[in-house]
Amino acid sequence: MELFNYFRSSASYRVRIALALKGLDYDYRAIHLLKQEQHSEAYADLSAARLVPLLRDGDAVLSQSLAIMEYLEETHPEPPLLPADALGRARVRSLALDIACEIHPLNNPRVLRYLVRELGVSDDNKDRWYRHWVETGLEVVERRLVNEAGTGSFCHGEQATLADCTLVPQIFNARRFDCKLDHVPTVMRIFEHCMAQPAFANTQPAACPDAE
Amino acid sequence: MELFNYFRSSASYRVRIALALKGLDYDYRAIHLLKQEQHSEAYADLSAARLVPLLRDGDAVLSQSLAIMEYLEETHPEPPLLPADALGRARVRSLALDIACEIHPLNNPRVLRYLVRELGVSDDNKDRWYRHWVETGLEVVERRLVNEAGTGSFCHGEQATLADCTLVPQIFNARRFDCKLDHVPTVMRIFEHCMAQPAFANTQPAACPDAE
């Protein structure tokens, strides 16, 4: 397998964690987003959306980090990244989507670029926007982790799931943009627990071959 | 089952379609987003995110439309809304996520409100923002539908899937905001095919009990 990704892309990091948790080997293909390498002709042939990550498995090319992780789960079921029961699976998926749909899309580079270049938003206001969605979005996740019975050492029970694969990269982004995090102690307790596991630590942005 | 939703919410409409495709009965609970009913105390007890849709199934409360649809798929497998093969499933999920992560989050009411009220973006620029993400996002979906072998009368083959459940509501939003759609003829061909099916037509916003 080949993973086309970027060290700082949090969607890429999600997939790196999932691959590591499942003990799967892959070739790391760096696509430098700030150098706009995703718009190169060679990459555009692979990616309709010009986004990372992209997983090539034989002839197949897969996009969208959550769909890639579900594919890995179906093709390499051990260790499982989703619980066995339908309600548990729904909980894990919805936690992942609370981040992947409610926080991350508002803060990716092309969105920030559009705010500044097309709408004339100041850099200060752009940063305020970034922090607003991270801080309020993580507050929702915190409320769920505190109130829902499924929470354990990880987001759901005692094994890492797709929810943890999605949460941890979001915290890296939050720190990079100086977001407040002291209002989400349960999130941070789970983050620290994850970062003590090699699958999370060894795939973090700073450990990537293209890290700067 | 009870579905807490709003006639105009496209994430709600996704779940209404999935329930209809599976022939499942439910009680319709209207939550009026523009009247801020999602922030009422009673609803906040159910929804950590104060978002629709929410599905109550017995004692369980499920959030996030894509996670709800996956739950329905697991608990009521017939008719299937995902193909049987892992690659087909990944394709359907990634098409759904191309809409649910790359288009819809940028255009939901609280985001538009923040642009105008907090960042001082003009109404004209807010509409331009809206159309930009819809038009460029659907262009990606169009490119995939044209180039990928899986496309049939529906997004994937000859049966409705989660991808169609996600695509159709996005077109309703696009039309409401006068987005250009003539650049995505395959998307629109599939949209028309879906709208000829009762599960899509009978659950559309105008057919909802809370429609205005």
Coordinates of C-alpha atoms in Angstrom, one line a residue:
Chain A
M1 CA 0.0 0.0 0.0
E2 CA 1.0 3.6 -0.6
L3 CA -0.2 6.5 1.5
F4 CA -0.2 9.9 -0.2
N5 CA -0.2 12.4 2.6
Y6 CA 1.3 15.4 4.3
F7 CA 2.9 15.5 7.7
R8 CA 0.7 18.3 9.0
S9 CA -2.6 17.2 7.5
S10 CA -4.7 16.0 10.3
A11 CA -6.8 13.8 8.0
S12 CA -3.6 12.2 6.9
Y13 CA -2.5 11.6 10.4
R14 CA -5.8 9.8 11.2
V15 CA -5.0 7.2 8.5
R16 CA -1.4 6.9 9.7
I17 CA -2.6 6.0 13.2
A18 CA -5.1 3.5 11.8
L19 CA -2.5 1.8 9.7
A20 CA -0.1 1.7 12.7
L21 CA -2.7 0.3 15.0
K22 CA -3.4 -2.5 12.5
G23 CA 0.4 -3.1 12.0
L24 CA 0.2 -2.5 8.3
D25 CA 3.2 -1.5 6.2
Y26 CA 3.0 1.2 3.5
D27 CA 5.1 3.5 1.4
Y28 CA 4.9 7.1 2.5
R29 CA 4.4 9.4 -0.4
A30 CA 4.7 13.1 0.6
I31 CA 2.4 15.6 -1.0
H32 CA 3.4 19.1 0.1
L33 CA 0.1 21.0 0.5
L34 CA 1.7 24.5 1.0
K35 CA 3.7 24.0 -2.2
Q36 CA 0.4 23.1 -3.9
E37 CA 1.7 19.7 -4.9
Q38 CA -1.8 18.3 -4.7
H39 CA -2.5 20.4 -7.8
S40 CA 0.2 18.8 -9.9
E41 CA -0.9 16.9 -13.0
A42 CA 0.4 13.5 -11.7
Y43 CA -1.6 13.9 -8.4
A44 CA -4.7 15.2 -10.1
D45 CA -4.8 12.0 -12.1
L46 CA -5.2 10.1 -8.8
S47 CA -7.3 12.5 -6.8
A48 CA -10.5 14.1 -8.1
A49 CA -10.6 16.4 -5.1
R50 CA -6.8 17.2 -5.0
L51 CA -6.8 16.4 -1.3
V52 CA -4.8 14.2 1.0
P53 CA -4.8 11.5 2.2
L54 CA -5.2 9.0 -0.6
L55 CA -4.5 5.3 -0.1
R56 CA -3.4 3.2 -3.1
D57 CA -4.0 -0.5 -2.5
G58 CA -3.1 -2.5 -5.6
D59 CA -5.0 -0.9 -8.4
A60 CA -7.5 0.7 -6.2
V61 CA -7.2 4.4 -5.1
L62 CA -9.2 5.4 -2.0
S63 CA -10.0 8.8 -0.7
Q64 CA -11.6 10.4 2.4
S65 CA -9.9 9.5 5.6
L66 CA -12.9 8.1 7.4
A67 CA -13.8 5.9 4.4
I68 CA -10.2 4.7 4.2
M69 CA -10.2 3.7 7.9
E70 CA -13.5 1.8 7.4
Y71 CA -11.9 0.0 4.4
L72 CA -8.9 -0.9 6.5
E73 CA -11.3 -2.1 9.2
E74 CA -13.1 -4.4 6.7
T75 CA -10.1 -5.7 5.0
H76 CA -7.9 -6.1 8.1
P77 CA -10.3 -6.6 11.0
E78 CA -7.6 -7.2 13.7
P79 CA -7.2 -5.4 16.0
P80 CA -10.7 -3.9 15.6
L81 CA -11.0 -0.1 15.5
L82 CA -14.8 -0.3 15.9
P83 CA -16.6 -2.0 18.8
A84 CA -18.7 -5.2 18.0
D85 CA -22.1 -3.8 18.9
A86 CA -24.2 -1.6 16.6
L87 CA -24.8 1.1 19.3
G88 CA -21.1 1.2 20.2
R89 CA -20.1 1.5 16.5
A90 CA -22.6 4.3 16.1
R91 CA -21.2 6.1 19.1
V92 CA -17.6 5.8 17.8
R93 CA -18.5 6.9 14.3
S94 CA -20.5 9.9 15.6
L95 CA -17.6 11.0 17.8
A96 CA -15.3 10.8 14.8
L97 CA -17.8 12.8 12.7
D98 CA -18.2 15.4 15.5
I99 CA -14.6 16.3 14.6
A100 CA -14.5 15.4 10.9
C101 CA -17.7 17.2 10.0
E102 CA -18.1 20.0 12.6
I103 CA -14.5 21.1 13.3
H104 CA -12.0 20.1 10.7
P105 CA -13.7 21.3 7.5
L106 CA -13.9 24.8 8.7
N107 CA -10.2 25.0 9.3
N108 CA -8.5 23.5 6.4
P109 CA -6.0 25.6 4.5
R110 CA -8.1 26.2 1.4
V111 CA -10.9 27.5 3.6
L112 CA -8.7 29.8 5.5
R113 CA -7.2 31.0 2.2
Y114 CA -10.7 31.8 0.9
L115 CA -11.6 33.8 4.0
V116 CA -8.5 35.9 3.7
R117 CA -8.1 36.3 -0.1
E118 CA -11.7 36.3 -1.3
L119 CA -13.6 37.7 1.7
G120 CA -10.9 40.1 2.9
V121 CA -11.0 38.7 6.5
S122 CA -8.0 39.9 8.5
D123 CA -5.5 37.5 9.8
D124 CA -6.6 38.1 13.4
N125 CA -10.2 37.3 12.5
K126 CA -9.1 34.3 10.6
D127 CA -7.4 33.0 13.7
R128 CA -10.4 33.8 15.8
W129 CA -12.6 31.8 13.4
Y130 CA -10.1 28.9 13.6
R131 CA -10.1 28.9 17.4
H132 CA -13.9 29.3 17.6
W133 CA -14.7 26.1 15.8
V134 CA -12.0 24.1 17.5
E135 CA -12.9 25.3 21.0
T136 CA -16.7 25.0 20.6
G137 CA -16.4 21.8 18.7
L138 CA -14.2 20.1 21.3
E139 CA -16.6 21.3 24.0
V140 CA -19.2 19.2 22.4
V141 CA -16.9 16.2 22.3
E142 CA -16.0 16.8 26.0
R143 CA -19.7 17.0 27.0
R144 CA -20.2 13.6 25.3
L145 CA -17.1 12.0 26.8
V146 CA -18.2 13.1 30.3
N147 CA -21.9 12.2 30.0
E148 CA -21.8 9.0 28.0
A149 CA -21.3 5.6 29.6
G150 CA -19.0 4.3 26.8
T151 CA -16.0 6.5 27.6
G152 CA -13.0 4.7 29.0
S153 CA -9.2 5.2 28.9
F154 CA -9.9 5.9 25.2
C155 CA -12.9 7.6 23.7
H156 CA -14.8 4.3 23.8
G157 CA -13.7 1.7 26.3
E158 CA -10.2 0.4 26.7
Q159 CA -9.2 0.0 23.0
A160 CA -8.3 2.7 20.5
T161 CA -11.1 3.3 17.9
L162 CA -11.7 5.5 14.9
A163 CA -12.8 8.2 17.4
D164 CA -9.3 8.3 18.9
C165 CA -7.7 8.3 15.4
T166 CA -9.7 11.4 14.6
L167 CA -9.5 13.2 18.0
V168 CA -5.7 13.1 18.4
P169 CA -4.8 14.9 15.1
Q170 CA -7.3 17.6 16.0
I171 CA -5.5 18.3 19.2
F172 CA -2.3 18.8 17.3
N173 CA -4.0 21.3 15.1
A174 CA -5.5 23.0 18.1
R175 CA -2.1 23.4 19.8
R176 CA -0.6 24.7 16.6
F177 CA -3.1 27.5 16.5
D178 CA -3.0 28.2 20.3
C179 CA -6.5 27.1 21.0
K180 CA -7.8 27.0 24.5
L181 CA -7.8 23.4 25.8
D182 CA -8.2 23.7 29.5
H183 CA -12.0 23.5 29.2
V184 CA -11.8 20.0 27.8
P185 CA -10.0 17.9 30.5
T186 CA -11.5 14.6 29.5
V187 CA -10.5 15.1 25.9
M188 CA -6.9 15.9 27.0
R189 CA -6.8 13.0 29.4
I190 CA -7.7 10.7 26.5
F191 CA -5.2 12.5 24.2
E192 CA -2.4 11.9 26.6
H193 CA -3.3 8.3 27.0
C194 CA -3.3 7.9 23.2
M195 CA 0.1 9.6 22.9
A196 CA 1.6 7.0 25.2
Q197 CA 0.9 4.4 22.6
P198 CA 3.4 3.9 19.8
A199 CA 0.8 3.8 17.0
F200 CA -0.1 7.4 17.9
A201 CA 3.3 8.7 18.9
N202 CA 5.3 7.2 16.0
T203 CA 3.1 8.6 13.3
Q204 CA 2.7 12.2 14.7
P205 CA 3.6 15.1 12.3
A206 CA 7.1 15.6 13.7
A207 CA 8.0 12.0 13.2
C208 CA 7.1 12.0 9.4
P209 CA 9.7 11.8 6.7
D210 CA 8.5 15.1 5.3
A211 CA 8.4 17.0 8.6
E212 CA 9.9 20.4 8.7
Chain B
M1 CA -38.1 5.2 16.5
E2 CA -38.3 9.0 16.7
L3 CA -36.4 11.3 14.4
F4 CA -35.7 14.8 15.7
N5 CA -35.2 16.9 12.6
Y6 CA -36.0 20.0 10.6
F7 CA -37.6 20.0 7.2
R8 CA -34.9 22.1 5.6
S9 CA -31.9 20.5 7.3
S10 CA -30.1 18.5 4.6
A11 CA -28.5 16.2 7.2
S12 CA -32.0 15.4 8.5
Y13 CA -33.2 14.7 4.9
R14 CA -30.4 12.2 4.5
V15 CA -31.7 10.1 7.3
R16 CA -35.3 10.5 6.2
I17 CA -34.4 9.0 2.9
A18 CA -32.5 6.1 4.5
L19 CA -35.4 5.3 6.8
A20 CA -37.8 5.4 3.8
L21 CA -35.5 3.2 1.6
K22 CA -35.5 0.6 4.4
G23 CA -39.3 1.0 4.9
L24 CA -38.9 1.9 8.6
D25 CA -41.6 3.8 10.5
Y26 CA -40.8 6.6 12.9
D27 CA -42.3 9.5 14.7
Y28 CA -41.4 12.9 13.2
R29 CA -40.2 15.3 15.8
A30 CA -39.8 18.8 14.4
I31 CA -37.0 21.0 15.8
H32 CA -37.2 24.5 14.3
L33 CA -33.6 25.6 13.8
L34 CA -34.3 29.2 12.9
K35 CA -36.4 29.5 16.0
Q36 CA -33.3 28.1 17.9
E37 CA -35.4 25.2 19.3
Q38 CA -32.2 23.1 19.2
H39 CA -31.0 25.2 22.1
S40 CA -34.0 24.5 24.3
E41 CA -33.3 22.8 27.6
A42 CA -35.3 19.7 26.7
Y43 CA -33.4 19.2 23.4
A44 CA -30.0 20.0 25.0
D45 CA -30.6 17.1 27.3
L46 CA -30.7 14.8 24.2
S47 CA -28.1 16.5 22.0
A48 CA -24.6 17.4 23.2
A49 CA -24.1 19.3 19.9
R50 CA -27.5 20.9 19.7
L51 CA -27.8 19.7 16.2
V52 CA -30.3 17.8 14.1
P53 CA -30.8 15.1 13.2
L54 CA -31.0 12.8 16.2
L55 CA -32.5 9.3 16.2
R56 CA -34.0 7.8 19.3
D57 CA -34.3 4.1 19.1
G58 CA -35.6 2.7 22.4
D59 CA -33.3 4.1 25.1
A60 CA -30.5 4.9 22.7
V61 CA -30.0 8.4 21.2
L62 CA -27.9 8.6 18.1
S63 CA -26.4 11.6 16.4
Q64 CA -24.5 12.5 13.2
S65 CA -26.4 11.6 10.0
L66 CA -23.8 9.3 8.5
A67 CA -23.4 7.4 11.8
I68 CA -27.2 7.0 12.0
M69 CA -27.4 5.7 8.5
E70 CA -24.6 3.2 9.2
Y71 CA -26.5 2.1 12.3
L72 CA -29.7 1.6 10.3
E73 CA -27.6 -0.4 7.8
E74 CA -26.3 -2.7 10.5
T75 CA -29.6 -3.1 12.4
H76 CA -31.9 -3.3 9.3
P77 CA -29.7 -4.7 6.5
E78 CA -32.4 -5.0 3.9
P79 CA -32.4 -3.4 1.4
P80 CA -28.7 -2.6 1.7
L81 CA -27.5 1.0 1.3
L82 CA -23.9 -0.1 0.9
P83 CA -22.5 -2.5 -1.7
A84 CA -21.2 -5.9 -0.6
D85 CA -17.6 -5.5 -1.5
A86 CA -15.1 -3.5 0.5
L87 CA -13.9 -1.3 -2.4
G88 CA -17.5 -0.5 -3.4
R89 CA -18.3 0.4 0.2
A90 CA -15.3 2.6 0.4
R91 CA -16.3 4.3 -2.8
V92 CA -19.9 5.0 -1.6
R93 CA -18.7 6.2 1.8
S94 CA -16.1 8.5 0.2
L95 CA -18.7 10.0 -2.1
A96 CA -20.9 10.7 0.9
L97 CA -18.0 12.2 2.7
D98 CA -17.1 14.4 -0.3
I99 CA -20.4 16.1 0.4
A100 CA -20.7 15.7 4.2
C101 CA -17.1 16.9 4.9
E102 CA -16.2 19.2 2.0
I103 CA -19.4 21.0 1.2
H104 CA -22.1 20.9 3.8
P105 CA -20.1 21.9 7.0
L106 CA -19.1 25.2 5.3
N107 CA -22.7 26.2 4.6
N108 CA -24.7 25.4 7.7
P109 CA -26.7 28.2 9.4
R110 CA -24.4 28.6 12.4
V111 CA -21.4 29.0 10.1
L112 CA -23.1 31.6 7.9
R113 CA -24.2 33.4 11.0
Y114 CA -20.7 33.5 12.3
L115 CA -19.4 34.9 9.0
V116 CA -21.9 37.8 9.1
R117 CA -22.2 38.6 12.7
E118 CA -18.6 37.9 14.0
L119 CA -16.5 38.5 10.9
G120 CA -18.6 41.3 9.4
V121 CA -18.9 39.5 6.0
S122 CA -21.5 41.1 3.8
D123 CA -24.6 39.2 2.8
D124 CA -23.4 39.2 -0.8
N125 CA -20.0 37.8 0.2
K126 CA -21.7 35.2 2.4
D127 CA -23.8 34.0 -0.6
R128 CA -20.6 33.9 -2.8
W129 CA -19.0 31.8 -0.1
Y130 CA -22.0 29.5 0.0
R131 CA -22.0 29.0 -3.8
H132 CA -18.3 28.6 -4.0
W133 CA -18.2 25.5 -1.8
V134 CA -21.3 24.0 -3.3
E135 CA -20.2 24.6 -6.9
T136 CA -16.5 23.5 -6.5
G137 CA -17.5 20.6 -4.2
L138 CA -20.1 19.2 -6.6
E139 CA -17.5 19.6 -9.4
V140 CA -15.3 17.1 -7.5
V141 CA -18.3 14.7 -7.2
E142 CA -19.1 15.1 -10.9
R143 CA -15.5 14.3 -11.9
R144 CA -15.6 11.1 -9.8
L145 CA -19.0 10.1 -11.2
V146 CA -17.8 10.6 -14.8
N147 CA -14.4 8.9 -14.3
E148 CA -15.1 6.0 -12.0
A149 CA -16.4 2.7 -13.2
G150 CA -18.9 2.2 -10.3
T151 CA -21.3 4.9 -11.4
G152 CA -24.7 3.7 -12.6
S153 CA -28.3 5.0 -12.6
F154 CA -27.4 5.9 -9.0
C155 CA -24.1 7.1 -7.7
H156 CA -23.0 3.5 -7.4
G157 CA -24.7 0.9 -9.6
E158 CA -28.4 0.4 -9.8
Q159 CA -29.4 0.6 -6.2
A160 CA -29.6 3.7 -4.0
T161 CA -26.8 3.9 -1.4
L162 CA -25.6 6.3 1.3
A163 CA -24.0 8.4 -1.4
D164 CA -27.4 9.1 -3.0
C165 CA -28.9 9.8 0.4
T166 CA -26.2 12.5 0.9
L167 CA -26.2 13.9 -2.6
V168 CA -29.9 14.6 -3.1
P169 CA -30.3 16.9 0.0
Q170 CA -27.2 18.8 -1.1
I171 CA -28.9 19.6 -4.5
F172 CA -31.9 21.0 -2.6
N173 CA -29.6 23.3 -0.7
A174 CA -27.8 24.3 -3.9
R175 CA -31.1 25.3 -5.6
R176 CA -32.3 27.2 -2.6
F177 CA -29.1 29.4 -2.9
D178 CA -29.2 29.7 -6.7
C179 CA -26.0 27.7 -7.2
K180 CA -24.8 26.9 -10.7
L181 CA -25.6 23.3 -11.5
D182 CA -25.2 23.1 -15.3
H183 CA -21.5 22.1 -14.9
V184 CA -22.5 18.9 -13.1
P185 CA -24.7 17.0 -15.6
T186 CA -24.0 13.6 -14.2
V187 CA -24.8 14.7 -10.7
M188 CA -28.1 16.1 -12.0
R189 CA -28.9 13.0 -14.0
I190 CA -28.6 10.9 -10.8
F191 CA -30.5 13.5 -8.8
E192 CA -33.5 13.3 -11.2
H193 CA -33.3 9.5 -11.1
C194 CA -33.4 9.5 -7.3
M195 CA -36.3 12.0 -7.2
A196 CA -38.4 9.6 -9.3
Q197 CA -38.2 7.1 -6.4
P198 CA -40.8 7.5 -3.6
A199 CA -38.2 7.2 -0.8
F200 CA -36.5 10.4 -2.0
A201 CA -39.6 12.3 -3.2
N202 CA -41.9 11.6 -0.2
T203 CA -39.3 12.8 2.3
Q204 CA -38.2 16.0 0.6
P205 CA -38.4 19.2 2.6
A206 CA -41.7 20.4 1.1
A207 CA -43.4 17.1 2.1
C208 CA -42.4 17.3 5.8
P209 CA -45.0 18.1 8.5
D210 CA -43.1 21.2 9.6
A211 CA -42.6 22.5 6.0
E212 CA -43.3 26.2 5.6

